[in-house]
Coordinates of C-alpha atoms in Angstrom, one line a residue:
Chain A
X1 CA 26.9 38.6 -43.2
X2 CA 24.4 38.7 -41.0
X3 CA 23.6 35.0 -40.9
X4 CA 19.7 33.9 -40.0
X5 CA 17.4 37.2 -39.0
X6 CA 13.7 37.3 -37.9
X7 CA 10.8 40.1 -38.0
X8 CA 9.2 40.9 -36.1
X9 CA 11.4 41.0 -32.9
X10 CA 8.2 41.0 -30.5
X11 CA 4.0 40.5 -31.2
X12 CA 1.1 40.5 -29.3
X13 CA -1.9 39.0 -31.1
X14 CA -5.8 38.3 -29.9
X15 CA -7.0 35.0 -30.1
X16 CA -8.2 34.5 -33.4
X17 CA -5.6 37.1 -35.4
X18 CA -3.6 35.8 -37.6
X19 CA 0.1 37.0 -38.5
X20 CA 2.9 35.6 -40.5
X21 CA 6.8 35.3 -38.8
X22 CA 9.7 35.5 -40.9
X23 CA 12.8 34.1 -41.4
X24 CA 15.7 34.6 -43.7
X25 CA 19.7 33.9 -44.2
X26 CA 22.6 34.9 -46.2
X27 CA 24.6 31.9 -45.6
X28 CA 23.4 29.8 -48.8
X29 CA 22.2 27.1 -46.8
X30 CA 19.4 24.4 -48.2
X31 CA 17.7 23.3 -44.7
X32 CA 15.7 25.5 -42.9
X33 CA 13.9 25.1 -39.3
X34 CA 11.4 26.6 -37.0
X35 CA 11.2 25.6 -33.3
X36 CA 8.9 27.1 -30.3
X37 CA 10.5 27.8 -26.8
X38 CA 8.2 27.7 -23.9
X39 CA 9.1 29.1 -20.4
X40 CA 11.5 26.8 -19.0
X41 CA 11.5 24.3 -21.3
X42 CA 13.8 23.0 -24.3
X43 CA 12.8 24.1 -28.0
X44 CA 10.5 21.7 -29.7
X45 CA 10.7 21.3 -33.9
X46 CA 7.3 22.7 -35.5
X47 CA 8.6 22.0 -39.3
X48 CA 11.6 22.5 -41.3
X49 CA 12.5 22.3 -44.8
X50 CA 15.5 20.0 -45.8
X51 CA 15.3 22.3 -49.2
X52 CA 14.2 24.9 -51.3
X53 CA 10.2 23.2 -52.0
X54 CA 9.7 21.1 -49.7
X55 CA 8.6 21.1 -46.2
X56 CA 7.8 18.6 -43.5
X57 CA 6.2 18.5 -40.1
X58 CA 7.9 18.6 -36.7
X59 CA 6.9 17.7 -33.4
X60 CA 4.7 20.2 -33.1
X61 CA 3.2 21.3 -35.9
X62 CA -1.0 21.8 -34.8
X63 CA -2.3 25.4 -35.5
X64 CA 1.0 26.4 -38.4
X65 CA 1.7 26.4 -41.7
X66 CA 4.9 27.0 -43.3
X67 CA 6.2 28.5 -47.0
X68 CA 9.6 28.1 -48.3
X69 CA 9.7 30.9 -50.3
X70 CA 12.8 30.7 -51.7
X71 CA 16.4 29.8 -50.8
X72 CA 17.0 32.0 -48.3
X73 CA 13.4 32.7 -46.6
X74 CA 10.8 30.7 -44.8
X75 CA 7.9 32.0 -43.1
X76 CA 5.8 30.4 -40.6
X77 CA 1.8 31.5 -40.9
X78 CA -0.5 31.5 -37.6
X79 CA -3.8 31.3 -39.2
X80 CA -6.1 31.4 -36.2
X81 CA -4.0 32.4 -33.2
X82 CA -4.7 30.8 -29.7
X83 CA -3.2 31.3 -25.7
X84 CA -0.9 28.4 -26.5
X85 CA 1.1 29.4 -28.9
X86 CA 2.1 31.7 -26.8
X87 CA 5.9 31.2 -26.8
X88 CA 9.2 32.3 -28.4
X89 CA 9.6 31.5 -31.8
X90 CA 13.7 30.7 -33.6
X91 CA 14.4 30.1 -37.4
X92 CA 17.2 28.6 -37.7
X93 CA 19.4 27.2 -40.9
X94 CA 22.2 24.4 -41.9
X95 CA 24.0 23.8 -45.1
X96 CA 22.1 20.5 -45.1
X97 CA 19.9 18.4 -42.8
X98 CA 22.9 16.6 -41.2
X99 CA 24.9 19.7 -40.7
X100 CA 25.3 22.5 -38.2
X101 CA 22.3 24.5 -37.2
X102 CA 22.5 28.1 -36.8
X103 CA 19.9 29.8 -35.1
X104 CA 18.1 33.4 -35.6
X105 CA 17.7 35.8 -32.4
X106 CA 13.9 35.0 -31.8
X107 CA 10.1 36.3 -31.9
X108 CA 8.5 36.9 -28.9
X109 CA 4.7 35.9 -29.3
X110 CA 2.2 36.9 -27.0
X111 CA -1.7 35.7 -27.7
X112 CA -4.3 37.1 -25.3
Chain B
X1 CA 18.4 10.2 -30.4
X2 CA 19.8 9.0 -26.7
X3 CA 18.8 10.9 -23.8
X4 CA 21.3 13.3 -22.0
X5 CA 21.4 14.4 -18.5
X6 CA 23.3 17.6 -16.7
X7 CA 23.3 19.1 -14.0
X8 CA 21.0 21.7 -13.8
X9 CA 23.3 24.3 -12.6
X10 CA 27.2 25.7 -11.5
X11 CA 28.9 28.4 -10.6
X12 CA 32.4 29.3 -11.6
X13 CA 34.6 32.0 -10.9
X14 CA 35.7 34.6 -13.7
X15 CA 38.8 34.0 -15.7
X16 CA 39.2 30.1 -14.4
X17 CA 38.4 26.9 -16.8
X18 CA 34.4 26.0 -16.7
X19 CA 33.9 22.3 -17.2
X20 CA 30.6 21.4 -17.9
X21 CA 29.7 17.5 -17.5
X22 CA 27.2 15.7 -19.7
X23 CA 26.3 11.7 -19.6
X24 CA 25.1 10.3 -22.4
X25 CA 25.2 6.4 -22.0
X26 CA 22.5 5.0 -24.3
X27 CA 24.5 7.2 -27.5
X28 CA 24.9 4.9 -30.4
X29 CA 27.6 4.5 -32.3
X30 CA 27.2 7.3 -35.5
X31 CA 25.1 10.0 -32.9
X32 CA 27.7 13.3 -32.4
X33 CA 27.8 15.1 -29.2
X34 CA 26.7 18.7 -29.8
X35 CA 26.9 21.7 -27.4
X36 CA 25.1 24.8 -27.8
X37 CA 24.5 27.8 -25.0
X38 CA 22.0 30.5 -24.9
X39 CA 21.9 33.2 -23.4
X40 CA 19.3 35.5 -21.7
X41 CA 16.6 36.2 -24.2
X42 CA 18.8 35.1 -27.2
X43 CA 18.9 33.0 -29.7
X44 CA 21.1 29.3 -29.2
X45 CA 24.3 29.9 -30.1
X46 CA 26.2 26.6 -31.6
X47 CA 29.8 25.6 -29.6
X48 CA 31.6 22.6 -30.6
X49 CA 30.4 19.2 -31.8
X50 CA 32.3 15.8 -32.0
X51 CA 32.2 12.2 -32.6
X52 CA 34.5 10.2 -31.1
X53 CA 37.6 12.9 -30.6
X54 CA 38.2 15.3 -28.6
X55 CA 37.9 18.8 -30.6
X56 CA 39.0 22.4 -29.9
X57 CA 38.0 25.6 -31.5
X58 CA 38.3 29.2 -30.5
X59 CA 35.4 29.5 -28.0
X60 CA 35.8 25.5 -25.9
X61 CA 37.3 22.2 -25.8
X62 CA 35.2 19.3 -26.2
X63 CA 36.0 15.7 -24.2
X64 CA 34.6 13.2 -24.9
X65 CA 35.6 9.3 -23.0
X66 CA 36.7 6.8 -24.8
X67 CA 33.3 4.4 -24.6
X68 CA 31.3 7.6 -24.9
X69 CA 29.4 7.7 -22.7
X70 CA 29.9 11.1 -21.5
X71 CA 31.4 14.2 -22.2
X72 CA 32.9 17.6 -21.0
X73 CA 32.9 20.9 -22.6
X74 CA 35.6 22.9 -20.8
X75 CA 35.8 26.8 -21.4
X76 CA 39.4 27.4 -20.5
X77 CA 38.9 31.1 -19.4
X78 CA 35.3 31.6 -18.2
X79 CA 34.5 35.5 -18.3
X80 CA 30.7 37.0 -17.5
X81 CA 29.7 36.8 -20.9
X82 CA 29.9 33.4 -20.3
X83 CA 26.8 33.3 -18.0
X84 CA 24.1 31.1 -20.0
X85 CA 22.7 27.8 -19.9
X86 CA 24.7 24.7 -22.1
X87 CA 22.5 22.4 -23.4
X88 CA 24.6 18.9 -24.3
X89 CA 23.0 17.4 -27.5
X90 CA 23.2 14.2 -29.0
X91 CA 22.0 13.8 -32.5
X92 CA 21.2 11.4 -35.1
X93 CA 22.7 12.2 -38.2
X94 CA 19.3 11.2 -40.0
X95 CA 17.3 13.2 -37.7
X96 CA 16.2 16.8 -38.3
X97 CA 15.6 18.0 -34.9
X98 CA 17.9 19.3 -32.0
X99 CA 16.5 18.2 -28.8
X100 CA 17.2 20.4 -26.1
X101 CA 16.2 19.6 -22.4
X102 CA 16.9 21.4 -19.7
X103 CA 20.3 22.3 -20.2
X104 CA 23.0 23.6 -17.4
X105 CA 22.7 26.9 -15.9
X106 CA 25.9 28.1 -15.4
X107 CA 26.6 31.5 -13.9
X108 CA 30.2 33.1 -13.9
X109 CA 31.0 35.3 -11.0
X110 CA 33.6 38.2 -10.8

């Protein structure tokens, strides 16, 4: 059981690359999350998915776009990366939107 | 979801009880109290979360006063894997988000 897991681990991007994160768990859970951590600072909400087809935005949610794939996987899509989104990245999942959230062990993103 | 304040760091010595303070005294009446740590470069890792009892599991203790407006997560034997920074949570059961601030820095010394 290896609960929420991210690829890649660490990224460095040009400003104007794009590149896909991804996120999956083997917990069963419906809701799914993505949040941004900048240095020194709390994590911020960039969209989630309460369940499997539907996703909303965050707080933060300028420059992404998100997929639920299926049950256990949701990606998060940087289309046109910029120096701001520099930042680490965490998926992380509950059974539903009121429960428990679990978190995965990050992406470190780097945009030059 | 109400605003929480901690301090932003402590120090406490290896193998005694860490207690970790958190006011919370706009918190309505159906927000829990969560607790969550992370450590260095690593995901958050969830604690303990209550309501309006105090609660217990295998990694802390949870206090929480009777008018709620504040709470203490203990950790009764503190060891140097310990060493991260708590961040107190209060959420609203409707809400999707976990707002973290700034968290308390606590560092466990031999």
């Amino acid at each position: 059981n290896a609960g929420v897991t991210q690829t890649p681990k660490f990224q460095v991007l040009k400003t104007g690359q794009s590149m896909t994160l991804q996120c999956a768990q083997d917990m069963n859970h419906n809701s799914m999350y993505w949040y941004r951590q900048d240095p020194g600072m709390g994590l911020r909400l960039i969209y989630y998915s309460a369940s499997e087809g539907t996703t909303d935005k965050g707080e933060v949610p300028n420059g992404y776009n998100v997929s639920r794939l299926n049950k256990r996987e949701f990606s998060l899509r940087l289309e046109s990366a910029a120096p701001s989104q520099t930042s680490v990245y965490f998926c992380a999942s509950s059974q539903e939107r009121t429960d428990t959230q679990y978190f995965g062990p990050g992406t470190r993103l780097t945009v030059l | 979801d109400a605003k929480t304040t901690q301090p932003t760091s402590m120090d406490c010595a290896e193998g005694r009880a860490a207690n970790l303070p958190c006011n919370h005294s706009t918190i309505s009446g159906n927000e829990y109290v969560y607790w969550y740590r992370q450590i260095h470069s690593q995901g958050p890792q969830y604690i303990i979360h209550g309501l309006k009892n105090n609660e217990t599991n295998e990694m802390a203790s949870l206090i929480i006063t009777e008018d709620r407006k504040s709470s203490t997560l203990i950790l009764p034997h503190a060891t140097l894997r310990d060493t991260a920074v708590y961040y107190c949570i209060v959420r609203n059961p409707s809400g999707y988000a976990l707002n973290f601030g700034k968290g308390t820095s606590l560092l466990v010394t031999p």
